[in-house]
PDB file of C-alpha atoms and ligand atoms in Angstrom:
ATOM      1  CA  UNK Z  15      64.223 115.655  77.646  1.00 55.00           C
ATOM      2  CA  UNK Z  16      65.890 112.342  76.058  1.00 79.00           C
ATOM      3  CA  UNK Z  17      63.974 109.293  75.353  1.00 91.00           C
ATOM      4  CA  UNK Z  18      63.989 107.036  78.801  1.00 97.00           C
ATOM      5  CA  UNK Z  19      65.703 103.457  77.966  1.00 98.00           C
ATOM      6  CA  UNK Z  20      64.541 100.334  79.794  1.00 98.00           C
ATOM      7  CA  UNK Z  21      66.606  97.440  79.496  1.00 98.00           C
ATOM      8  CA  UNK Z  22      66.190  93.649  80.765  1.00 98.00           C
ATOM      9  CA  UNK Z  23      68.573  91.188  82.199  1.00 98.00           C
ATOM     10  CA  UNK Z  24      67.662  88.016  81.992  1.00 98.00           C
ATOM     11  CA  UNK Z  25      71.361  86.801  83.102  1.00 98.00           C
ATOM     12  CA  UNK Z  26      71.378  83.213  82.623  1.00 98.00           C
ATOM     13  CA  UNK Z  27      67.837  82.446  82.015  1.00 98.00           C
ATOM     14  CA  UNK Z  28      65.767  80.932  79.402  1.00 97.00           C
ATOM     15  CA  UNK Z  29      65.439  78.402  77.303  1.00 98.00           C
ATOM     16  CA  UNK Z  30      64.426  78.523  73.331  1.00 98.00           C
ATOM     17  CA  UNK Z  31      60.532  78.269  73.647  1.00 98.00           C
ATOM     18  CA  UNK Z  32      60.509  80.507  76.742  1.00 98.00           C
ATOM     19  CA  UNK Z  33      62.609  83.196  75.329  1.00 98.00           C
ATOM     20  CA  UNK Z  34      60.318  82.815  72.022  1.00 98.00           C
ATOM     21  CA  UNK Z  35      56.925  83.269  74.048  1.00 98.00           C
ATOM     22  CA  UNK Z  36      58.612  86.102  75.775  1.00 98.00           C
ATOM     23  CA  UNK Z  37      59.622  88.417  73.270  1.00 98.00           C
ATOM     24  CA  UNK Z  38      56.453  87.688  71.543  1.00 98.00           C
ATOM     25  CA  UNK Z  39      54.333  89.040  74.733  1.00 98.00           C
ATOM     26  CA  UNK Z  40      56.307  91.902  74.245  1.00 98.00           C
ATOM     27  CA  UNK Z  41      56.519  92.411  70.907  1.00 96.00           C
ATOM     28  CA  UNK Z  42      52.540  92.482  71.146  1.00 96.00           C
ATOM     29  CA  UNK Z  43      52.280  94.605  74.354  1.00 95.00           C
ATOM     30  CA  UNK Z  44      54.957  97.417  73.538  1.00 94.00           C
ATOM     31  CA  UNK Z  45      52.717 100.854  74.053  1.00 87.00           C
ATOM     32  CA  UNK Z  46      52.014 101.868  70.483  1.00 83.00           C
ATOM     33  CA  UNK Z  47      54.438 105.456  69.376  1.00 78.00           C
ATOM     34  CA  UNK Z  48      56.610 104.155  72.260  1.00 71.00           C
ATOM     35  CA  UNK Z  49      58.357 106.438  74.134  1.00 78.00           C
ATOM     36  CA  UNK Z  50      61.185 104.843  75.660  1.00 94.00           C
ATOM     37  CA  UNK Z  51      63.826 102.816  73.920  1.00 96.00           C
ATOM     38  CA  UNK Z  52      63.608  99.181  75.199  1.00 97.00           C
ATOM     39  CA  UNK Z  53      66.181  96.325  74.403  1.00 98.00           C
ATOM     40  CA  UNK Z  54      66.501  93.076  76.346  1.00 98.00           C
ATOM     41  CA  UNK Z  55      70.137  91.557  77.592  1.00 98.00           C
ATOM     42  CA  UNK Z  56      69.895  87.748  76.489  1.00 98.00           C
ATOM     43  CA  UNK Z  57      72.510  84.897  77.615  1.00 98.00           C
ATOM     44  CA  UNK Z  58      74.618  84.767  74.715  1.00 97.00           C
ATOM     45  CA  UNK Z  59      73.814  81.576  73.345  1.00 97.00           C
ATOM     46  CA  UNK Z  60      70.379  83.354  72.124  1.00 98.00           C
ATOM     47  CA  UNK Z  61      71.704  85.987  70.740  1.00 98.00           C
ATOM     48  CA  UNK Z  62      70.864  84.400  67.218  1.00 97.00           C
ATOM     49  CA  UNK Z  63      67.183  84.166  68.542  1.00 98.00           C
ATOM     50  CA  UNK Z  64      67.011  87.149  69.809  1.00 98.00           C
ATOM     51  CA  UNK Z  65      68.167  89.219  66.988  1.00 97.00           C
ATOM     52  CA  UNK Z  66      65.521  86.623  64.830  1.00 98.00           C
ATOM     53  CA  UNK Z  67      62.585  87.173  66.506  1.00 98.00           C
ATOM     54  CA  UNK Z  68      63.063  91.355  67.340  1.00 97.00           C
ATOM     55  CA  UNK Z  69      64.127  91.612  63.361  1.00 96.00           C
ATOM     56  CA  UNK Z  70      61.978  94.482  62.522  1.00 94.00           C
ATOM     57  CA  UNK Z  71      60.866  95.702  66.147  1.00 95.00           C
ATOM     58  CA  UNK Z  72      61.900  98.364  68.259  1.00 95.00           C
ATOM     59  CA  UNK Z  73      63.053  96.278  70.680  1.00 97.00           C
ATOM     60  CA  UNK Z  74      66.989  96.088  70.330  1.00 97.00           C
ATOM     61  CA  UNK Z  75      68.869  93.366  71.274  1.00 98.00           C
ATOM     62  CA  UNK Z  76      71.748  93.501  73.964  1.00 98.00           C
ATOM     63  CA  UNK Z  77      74.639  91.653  75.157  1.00 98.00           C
ATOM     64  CA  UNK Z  78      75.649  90.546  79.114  1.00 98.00           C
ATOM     65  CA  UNK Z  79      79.483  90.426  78.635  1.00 98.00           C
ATOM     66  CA  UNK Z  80      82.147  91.363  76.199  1.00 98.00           C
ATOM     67  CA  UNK Z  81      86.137  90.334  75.509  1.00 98.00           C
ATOM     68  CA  UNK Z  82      88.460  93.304  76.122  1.00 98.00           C
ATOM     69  CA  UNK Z  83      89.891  91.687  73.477  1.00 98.00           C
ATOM     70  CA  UNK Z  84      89.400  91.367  69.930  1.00 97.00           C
ATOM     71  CA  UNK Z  85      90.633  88.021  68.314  1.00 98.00           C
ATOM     72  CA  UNK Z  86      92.236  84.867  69.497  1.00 98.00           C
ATOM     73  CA  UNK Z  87      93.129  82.320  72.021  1.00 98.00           C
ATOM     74  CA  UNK Z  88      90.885  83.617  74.479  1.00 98.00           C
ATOM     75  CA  UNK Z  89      88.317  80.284  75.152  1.00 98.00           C
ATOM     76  CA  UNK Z  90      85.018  80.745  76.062  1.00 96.00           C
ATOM     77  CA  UNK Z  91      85.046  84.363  75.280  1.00 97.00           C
ATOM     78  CA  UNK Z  92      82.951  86.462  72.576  1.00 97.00           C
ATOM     79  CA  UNK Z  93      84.632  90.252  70.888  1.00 98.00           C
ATOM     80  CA  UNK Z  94      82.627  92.667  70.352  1.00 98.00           C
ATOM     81  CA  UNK Z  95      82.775  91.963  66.313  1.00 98.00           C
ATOM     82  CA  UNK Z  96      81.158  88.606  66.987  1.00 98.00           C
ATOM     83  CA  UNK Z  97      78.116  90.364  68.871  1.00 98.00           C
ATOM     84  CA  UNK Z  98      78.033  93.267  66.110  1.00 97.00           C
ATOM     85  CA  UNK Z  99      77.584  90.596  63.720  1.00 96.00           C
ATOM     86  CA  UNK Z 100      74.049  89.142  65.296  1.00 93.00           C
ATOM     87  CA  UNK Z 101      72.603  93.176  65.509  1.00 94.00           C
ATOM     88  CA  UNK Z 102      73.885  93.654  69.356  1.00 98.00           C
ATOM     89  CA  UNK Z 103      72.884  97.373  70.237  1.00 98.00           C
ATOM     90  CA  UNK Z 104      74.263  96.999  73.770  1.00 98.00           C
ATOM     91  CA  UNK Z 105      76.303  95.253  75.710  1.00 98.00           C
ATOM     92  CA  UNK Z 106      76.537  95.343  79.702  1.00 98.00           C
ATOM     93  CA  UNK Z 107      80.265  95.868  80.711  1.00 98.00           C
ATOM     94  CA  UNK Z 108      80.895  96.028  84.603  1.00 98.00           C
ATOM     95  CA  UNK Z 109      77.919  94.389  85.956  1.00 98.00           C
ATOM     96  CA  UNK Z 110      78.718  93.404  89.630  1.00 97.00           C
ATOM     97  CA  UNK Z 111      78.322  90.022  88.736  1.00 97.00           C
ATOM     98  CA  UNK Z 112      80.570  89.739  86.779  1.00 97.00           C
ATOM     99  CA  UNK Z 113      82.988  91.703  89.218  1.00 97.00           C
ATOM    100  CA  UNK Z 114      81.924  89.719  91.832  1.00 96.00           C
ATOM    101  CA  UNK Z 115      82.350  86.380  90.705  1.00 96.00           C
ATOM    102  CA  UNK Z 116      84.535  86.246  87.238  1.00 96.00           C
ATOM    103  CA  UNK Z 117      87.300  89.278  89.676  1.00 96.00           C
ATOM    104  CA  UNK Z 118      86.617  92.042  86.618  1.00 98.00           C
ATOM    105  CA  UNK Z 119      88.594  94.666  87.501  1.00 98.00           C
ATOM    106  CA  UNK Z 120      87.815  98.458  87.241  1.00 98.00           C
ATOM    107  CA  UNK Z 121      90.565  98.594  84.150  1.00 98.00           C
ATOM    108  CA  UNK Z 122      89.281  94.955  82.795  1.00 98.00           C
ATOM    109  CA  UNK Z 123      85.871  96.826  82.422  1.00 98.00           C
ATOM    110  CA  UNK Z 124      87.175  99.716  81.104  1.00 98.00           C
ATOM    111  CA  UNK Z 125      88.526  97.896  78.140  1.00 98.00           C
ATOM    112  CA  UNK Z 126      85.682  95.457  77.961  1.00 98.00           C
ATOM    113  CA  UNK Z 127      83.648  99.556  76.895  1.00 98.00           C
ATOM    114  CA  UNK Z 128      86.683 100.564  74.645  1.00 98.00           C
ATOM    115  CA  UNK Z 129      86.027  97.102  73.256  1.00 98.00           C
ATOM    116  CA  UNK Z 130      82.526  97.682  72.523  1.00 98.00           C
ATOM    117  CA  UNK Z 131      82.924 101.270  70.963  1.00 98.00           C
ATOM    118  CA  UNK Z 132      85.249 100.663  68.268  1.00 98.00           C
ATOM    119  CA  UNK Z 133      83.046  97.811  66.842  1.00 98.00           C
ATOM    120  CA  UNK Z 134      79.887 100.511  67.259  1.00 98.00           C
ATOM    121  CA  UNK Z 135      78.350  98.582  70.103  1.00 98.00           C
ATOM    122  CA  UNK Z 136      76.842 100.816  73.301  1.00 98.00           C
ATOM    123  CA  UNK Z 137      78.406  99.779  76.765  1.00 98.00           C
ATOM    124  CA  UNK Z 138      76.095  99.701  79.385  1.00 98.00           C
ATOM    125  CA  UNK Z 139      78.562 100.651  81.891  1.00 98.00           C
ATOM    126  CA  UNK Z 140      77.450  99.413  85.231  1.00 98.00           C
ATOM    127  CA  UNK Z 141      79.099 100.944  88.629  1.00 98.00           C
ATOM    128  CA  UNK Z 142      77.497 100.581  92.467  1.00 98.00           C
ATOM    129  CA  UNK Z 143      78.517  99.708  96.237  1.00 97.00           C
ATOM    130  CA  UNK Z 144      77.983  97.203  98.305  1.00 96.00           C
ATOM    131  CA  UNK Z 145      76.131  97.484 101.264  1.00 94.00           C
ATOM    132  CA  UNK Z 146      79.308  97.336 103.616  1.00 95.00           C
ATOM    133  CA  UNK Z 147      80.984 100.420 100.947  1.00 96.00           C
ATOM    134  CA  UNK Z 148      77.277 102.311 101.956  1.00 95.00           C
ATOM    135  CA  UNK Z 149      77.176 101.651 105.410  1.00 94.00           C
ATOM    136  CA  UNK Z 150      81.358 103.077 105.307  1.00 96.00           C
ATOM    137  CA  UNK Z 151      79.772 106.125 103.280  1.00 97.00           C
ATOM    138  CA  UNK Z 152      81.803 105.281 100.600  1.00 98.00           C
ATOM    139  CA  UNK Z 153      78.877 105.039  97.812  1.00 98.00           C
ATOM    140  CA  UNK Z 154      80.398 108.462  96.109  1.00 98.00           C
ATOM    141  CA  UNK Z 155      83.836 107.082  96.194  1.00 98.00           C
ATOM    142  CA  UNK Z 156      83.503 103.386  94.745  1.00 98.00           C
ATOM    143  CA  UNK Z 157      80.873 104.681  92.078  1.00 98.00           C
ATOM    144  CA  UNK Z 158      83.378 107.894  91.054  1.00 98.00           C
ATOM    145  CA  UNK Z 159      86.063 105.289  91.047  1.00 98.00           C
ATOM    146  CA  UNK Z 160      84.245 102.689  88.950  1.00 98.00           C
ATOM    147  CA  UNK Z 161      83.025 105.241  86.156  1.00 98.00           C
ATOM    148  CA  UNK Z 162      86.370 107.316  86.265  1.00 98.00           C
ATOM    149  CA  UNK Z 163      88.522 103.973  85.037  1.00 98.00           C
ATOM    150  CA  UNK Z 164      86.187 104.101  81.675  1.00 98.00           C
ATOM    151  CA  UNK Z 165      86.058 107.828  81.285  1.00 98.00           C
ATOM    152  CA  UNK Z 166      90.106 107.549  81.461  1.00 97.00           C
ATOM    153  CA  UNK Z 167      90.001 104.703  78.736  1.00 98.00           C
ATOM    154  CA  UNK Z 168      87.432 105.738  76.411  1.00 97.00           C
ATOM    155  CA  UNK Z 169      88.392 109.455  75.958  1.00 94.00           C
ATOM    156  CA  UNK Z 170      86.429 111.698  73.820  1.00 92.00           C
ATOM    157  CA  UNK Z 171      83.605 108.777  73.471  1.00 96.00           C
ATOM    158  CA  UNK Z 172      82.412 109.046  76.882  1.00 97.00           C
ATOM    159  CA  UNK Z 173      79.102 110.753  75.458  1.00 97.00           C
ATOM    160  CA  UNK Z 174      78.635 107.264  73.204  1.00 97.00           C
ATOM    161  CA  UNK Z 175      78.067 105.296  76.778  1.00 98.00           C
ATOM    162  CA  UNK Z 176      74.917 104.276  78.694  1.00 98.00           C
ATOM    163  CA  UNK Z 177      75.597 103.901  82.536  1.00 98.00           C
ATOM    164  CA  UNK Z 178      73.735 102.068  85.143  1.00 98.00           C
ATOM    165  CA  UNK Z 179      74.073 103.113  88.628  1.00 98.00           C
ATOM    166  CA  UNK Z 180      73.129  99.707  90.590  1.00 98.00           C
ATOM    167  CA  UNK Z 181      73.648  99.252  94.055  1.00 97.00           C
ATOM    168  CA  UNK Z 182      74.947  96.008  94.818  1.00 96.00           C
ATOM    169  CA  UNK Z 183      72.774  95.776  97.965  1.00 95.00           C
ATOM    170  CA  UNK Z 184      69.251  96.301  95.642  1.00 94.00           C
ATOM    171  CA  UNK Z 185      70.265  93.688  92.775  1.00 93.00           C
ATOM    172  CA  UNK Z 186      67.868  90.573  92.978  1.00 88.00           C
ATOM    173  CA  UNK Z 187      67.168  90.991  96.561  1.00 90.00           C
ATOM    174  CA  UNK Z 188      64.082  93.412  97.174  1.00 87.00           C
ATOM    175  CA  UNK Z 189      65.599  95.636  98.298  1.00 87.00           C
ATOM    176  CA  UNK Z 190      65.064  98.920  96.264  1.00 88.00           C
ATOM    177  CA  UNK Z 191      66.918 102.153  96.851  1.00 90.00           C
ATOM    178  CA  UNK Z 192      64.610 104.785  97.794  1.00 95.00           C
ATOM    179  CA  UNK Z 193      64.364 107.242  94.483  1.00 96.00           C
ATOM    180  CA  UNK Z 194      65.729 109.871  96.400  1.00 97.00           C
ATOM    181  CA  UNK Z 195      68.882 107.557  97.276  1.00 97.00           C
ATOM    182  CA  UNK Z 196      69.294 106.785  93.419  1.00 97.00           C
ATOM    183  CA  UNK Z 197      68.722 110.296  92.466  1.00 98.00           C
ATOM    184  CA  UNK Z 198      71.537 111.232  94.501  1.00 98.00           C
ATOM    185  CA  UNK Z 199      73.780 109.129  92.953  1.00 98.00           C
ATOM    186  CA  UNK Z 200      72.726 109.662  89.817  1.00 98.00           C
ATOM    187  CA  UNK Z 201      72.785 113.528  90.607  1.00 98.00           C
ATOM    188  CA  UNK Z 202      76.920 112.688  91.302  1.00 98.00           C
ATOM    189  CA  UNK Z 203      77.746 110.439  88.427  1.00 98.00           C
ATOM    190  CA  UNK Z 204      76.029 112.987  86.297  1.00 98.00           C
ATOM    191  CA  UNK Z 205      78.609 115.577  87.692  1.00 98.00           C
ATOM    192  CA  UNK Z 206      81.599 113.502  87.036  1.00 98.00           C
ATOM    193  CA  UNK Z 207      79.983 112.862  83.378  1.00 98.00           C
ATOM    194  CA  UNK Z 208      79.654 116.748  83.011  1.00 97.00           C
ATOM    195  CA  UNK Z 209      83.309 117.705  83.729  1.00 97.00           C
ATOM    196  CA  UNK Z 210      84.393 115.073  81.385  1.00 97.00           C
ATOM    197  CA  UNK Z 211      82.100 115.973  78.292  1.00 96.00           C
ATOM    198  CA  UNK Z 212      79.872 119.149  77.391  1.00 96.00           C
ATOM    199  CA  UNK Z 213      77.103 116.268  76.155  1.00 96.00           C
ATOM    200  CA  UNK Z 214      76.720 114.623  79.581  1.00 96.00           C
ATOM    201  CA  UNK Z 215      73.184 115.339  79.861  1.00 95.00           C
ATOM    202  CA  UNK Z 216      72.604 113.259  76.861  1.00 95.00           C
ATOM    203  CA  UNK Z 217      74.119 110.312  78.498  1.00 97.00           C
ATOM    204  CA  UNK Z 218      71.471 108.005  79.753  1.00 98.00           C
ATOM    205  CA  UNK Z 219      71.665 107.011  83.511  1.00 98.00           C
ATOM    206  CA  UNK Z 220      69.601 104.027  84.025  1.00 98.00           C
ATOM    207  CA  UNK Z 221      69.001 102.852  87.780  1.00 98.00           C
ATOM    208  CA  UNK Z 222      69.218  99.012  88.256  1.00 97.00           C
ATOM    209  CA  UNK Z 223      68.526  96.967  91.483  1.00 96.00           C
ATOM    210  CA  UNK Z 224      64.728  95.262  92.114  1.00 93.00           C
ATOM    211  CA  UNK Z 225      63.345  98.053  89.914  1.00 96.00           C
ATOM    212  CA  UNK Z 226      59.351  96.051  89.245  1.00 96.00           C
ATOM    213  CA  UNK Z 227      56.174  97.277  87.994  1.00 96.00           C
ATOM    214  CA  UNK Z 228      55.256  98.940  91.801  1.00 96.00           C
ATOM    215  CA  UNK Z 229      58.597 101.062  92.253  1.00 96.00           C
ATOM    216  CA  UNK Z 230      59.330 102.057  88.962  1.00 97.00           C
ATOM    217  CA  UNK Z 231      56.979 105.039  88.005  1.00 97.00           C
ATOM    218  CA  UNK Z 232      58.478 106.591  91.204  1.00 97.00           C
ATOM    219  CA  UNK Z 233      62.050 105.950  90.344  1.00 97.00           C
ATOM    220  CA  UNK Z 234      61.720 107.066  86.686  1.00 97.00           C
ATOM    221  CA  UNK Z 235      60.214 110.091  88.131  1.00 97.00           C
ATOM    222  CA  UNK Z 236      63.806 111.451  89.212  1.00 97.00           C
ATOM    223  CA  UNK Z 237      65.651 113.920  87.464  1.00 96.00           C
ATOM    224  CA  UNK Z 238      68.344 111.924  86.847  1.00 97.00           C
ATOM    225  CA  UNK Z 239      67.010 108.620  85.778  1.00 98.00           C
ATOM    226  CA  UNK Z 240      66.882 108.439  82.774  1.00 98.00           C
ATOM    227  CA  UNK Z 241      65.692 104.513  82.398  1.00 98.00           C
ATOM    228  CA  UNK Z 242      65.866 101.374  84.535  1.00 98.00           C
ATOM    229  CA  UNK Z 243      68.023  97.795  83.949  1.00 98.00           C
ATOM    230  CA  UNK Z 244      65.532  95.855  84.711  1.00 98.00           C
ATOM    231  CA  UNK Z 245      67.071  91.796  85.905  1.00 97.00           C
ATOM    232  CA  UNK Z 246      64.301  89.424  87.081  1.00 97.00           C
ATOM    233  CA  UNK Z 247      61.041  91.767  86.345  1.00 98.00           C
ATOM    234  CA  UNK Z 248      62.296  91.781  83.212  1.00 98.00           C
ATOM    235  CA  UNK Z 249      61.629  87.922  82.442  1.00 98.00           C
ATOM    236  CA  UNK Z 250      58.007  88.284  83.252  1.00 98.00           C
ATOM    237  CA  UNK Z 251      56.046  90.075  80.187  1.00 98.00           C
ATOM    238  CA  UNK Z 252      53.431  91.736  82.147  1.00 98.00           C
ATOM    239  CA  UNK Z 253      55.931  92.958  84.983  1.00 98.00           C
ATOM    240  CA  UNK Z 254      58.337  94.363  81.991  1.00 98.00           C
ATOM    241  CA  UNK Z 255      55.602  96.023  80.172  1.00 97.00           C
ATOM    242  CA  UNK Z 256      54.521  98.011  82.792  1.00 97.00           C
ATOM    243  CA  UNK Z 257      57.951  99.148  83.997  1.00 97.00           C
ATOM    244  CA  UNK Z 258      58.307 100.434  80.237  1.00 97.00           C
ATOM    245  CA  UNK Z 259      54.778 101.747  80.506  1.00 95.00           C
ATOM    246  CA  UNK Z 260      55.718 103.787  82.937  1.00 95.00           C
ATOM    247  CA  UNK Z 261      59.097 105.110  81.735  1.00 95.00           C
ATOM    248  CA  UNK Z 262      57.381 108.268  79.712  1.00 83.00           C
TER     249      UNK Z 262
HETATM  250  C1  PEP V 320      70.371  93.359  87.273  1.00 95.56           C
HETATM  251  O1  PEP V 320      70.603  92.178  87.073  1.00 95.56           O
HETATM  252  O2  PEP V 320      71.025  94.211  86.675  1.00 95.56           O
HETATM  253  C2  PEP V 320      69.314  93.716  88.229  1.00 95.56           C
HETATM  254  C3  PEP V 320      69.090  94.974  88.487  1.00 95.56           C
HETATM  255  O3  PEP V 320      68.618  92.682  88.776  1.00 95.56           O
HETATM  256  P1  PEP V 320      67.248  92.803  89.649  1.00 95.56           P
HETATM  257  O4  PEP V 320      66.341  93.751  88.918  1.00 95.56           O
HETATM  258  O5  PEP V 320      66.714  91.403  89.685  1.00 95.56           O
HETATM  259  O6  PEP V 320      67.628  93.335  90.979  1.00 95.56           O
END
């Protein structure tokens, strides 16, 4: 079985002496001959800290967005050189944020992972309904649809991706999908992976939505979750280091 891989979210949280105490705590706490990766997804602007403090740790450092593109007049916008350069493992590509409220498009986030790749960068490829697309029973559908748009870009890398099956419905409200409700998505993304690459079961399929120190033994627990995005359990040391605890 693959390592499990926990990663945080802070989305845009922090501040310099809160992220500093932070990734101290755990720094200290991580479970000695750990056995999951961990990394932690900081607001860009402490990306500099970030890779500074974890120099030297396990704990990798990850990105929230990247540019589909890779130079130029593009304002406000970072490529996925620029995050290479300050030792970004990961980047999140697709989160629902982002889809939500900056309109990324299936095809935008496709390229946004194609960007990442060729500058050796891991998308984090997130995909997941809303609650309306559930209650329509169209969870397969939009999820299939979501991942198939980077499979389709990113060719024969598809077994270089991590994907994150969040549910729109579960992210920062409480509302957790039952394991056996992730599991079954996981179960189908893990299909579509398979029929695109022989290496599929090396892909790691994290689950993301209110995943905290209670719910996550059980969730890890599934056959196909292989690790959790972790958003605001993830800014509290204790909370973090116990989901990670738990991810064996
Ligand atoms: C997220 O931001 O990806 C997330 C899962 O948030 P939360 O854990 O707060 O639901």
């Amino acid at each position: 079985m693959n390592k499990k891989l926990i990663v945080g979210n802070w989305k845009m949280n922090g501040g310099l002496a809160a992220n500093a105490a932070l990734l101290q705590a755990l720094k200290a706490g991580l479970p000695q001959g750990g056995t999951a990766g961990v990394a932690v997804a900081v607001p860009s602007a402490y990306l500099a800290q970030a890779q500074a403090e974890l120099a030297g740790s396990p704990i990798g450092v990850a990105a929230q967005d990247v540019s589909q593109h890779e130079a130029g007049a593009y304002t406000g916008e970072l490529s996925a050189g620029m995050l290479k350069e300050f030792g970004t493992r990961y980047v999140l590509v697709g989160h629902s944020e982002r889809r939500q409220y900056h309109g990324e498009t299936d095809a935008v986030v496709a390229l946004k992972a194609q960007a990442a790749l060729s500058k050796g960068v891991t998308p984090i490829v997130c995909v997941g309904e809303t609650l309306a697309e559930r209650e329509a029973g169209q969870t397969e559908q939009v999820v299939k649809r979501q991942l198939a748009a980077v499979i389709h870009q990113v060719g024969h890398c598809v077994s270089e991706l991590v994907v994150a099956y969040e549910p729109v419905w579960a992210i920062g409200t409480g509302k957790t999908a039952t394991p056996e409700q992730a599991q079954a998505v996981h179960a189908v993304l893990r299909a579509q992976l398979l029929a695109a690459t022989p290496k599929a079961a090396d892909i790691a399929l994290l689950y993301g939505g209110s995943m905290n120190a209670a719910n996550a033994e059980q969730l890890l627990a599934q056959a196909d979750i292989d690790g959790g995005l972790v958003g605001g359990a993830s800014l509290k040391a204790a909370d973090f280091l116990t989901i990670i605890a738990a991810a064996r």
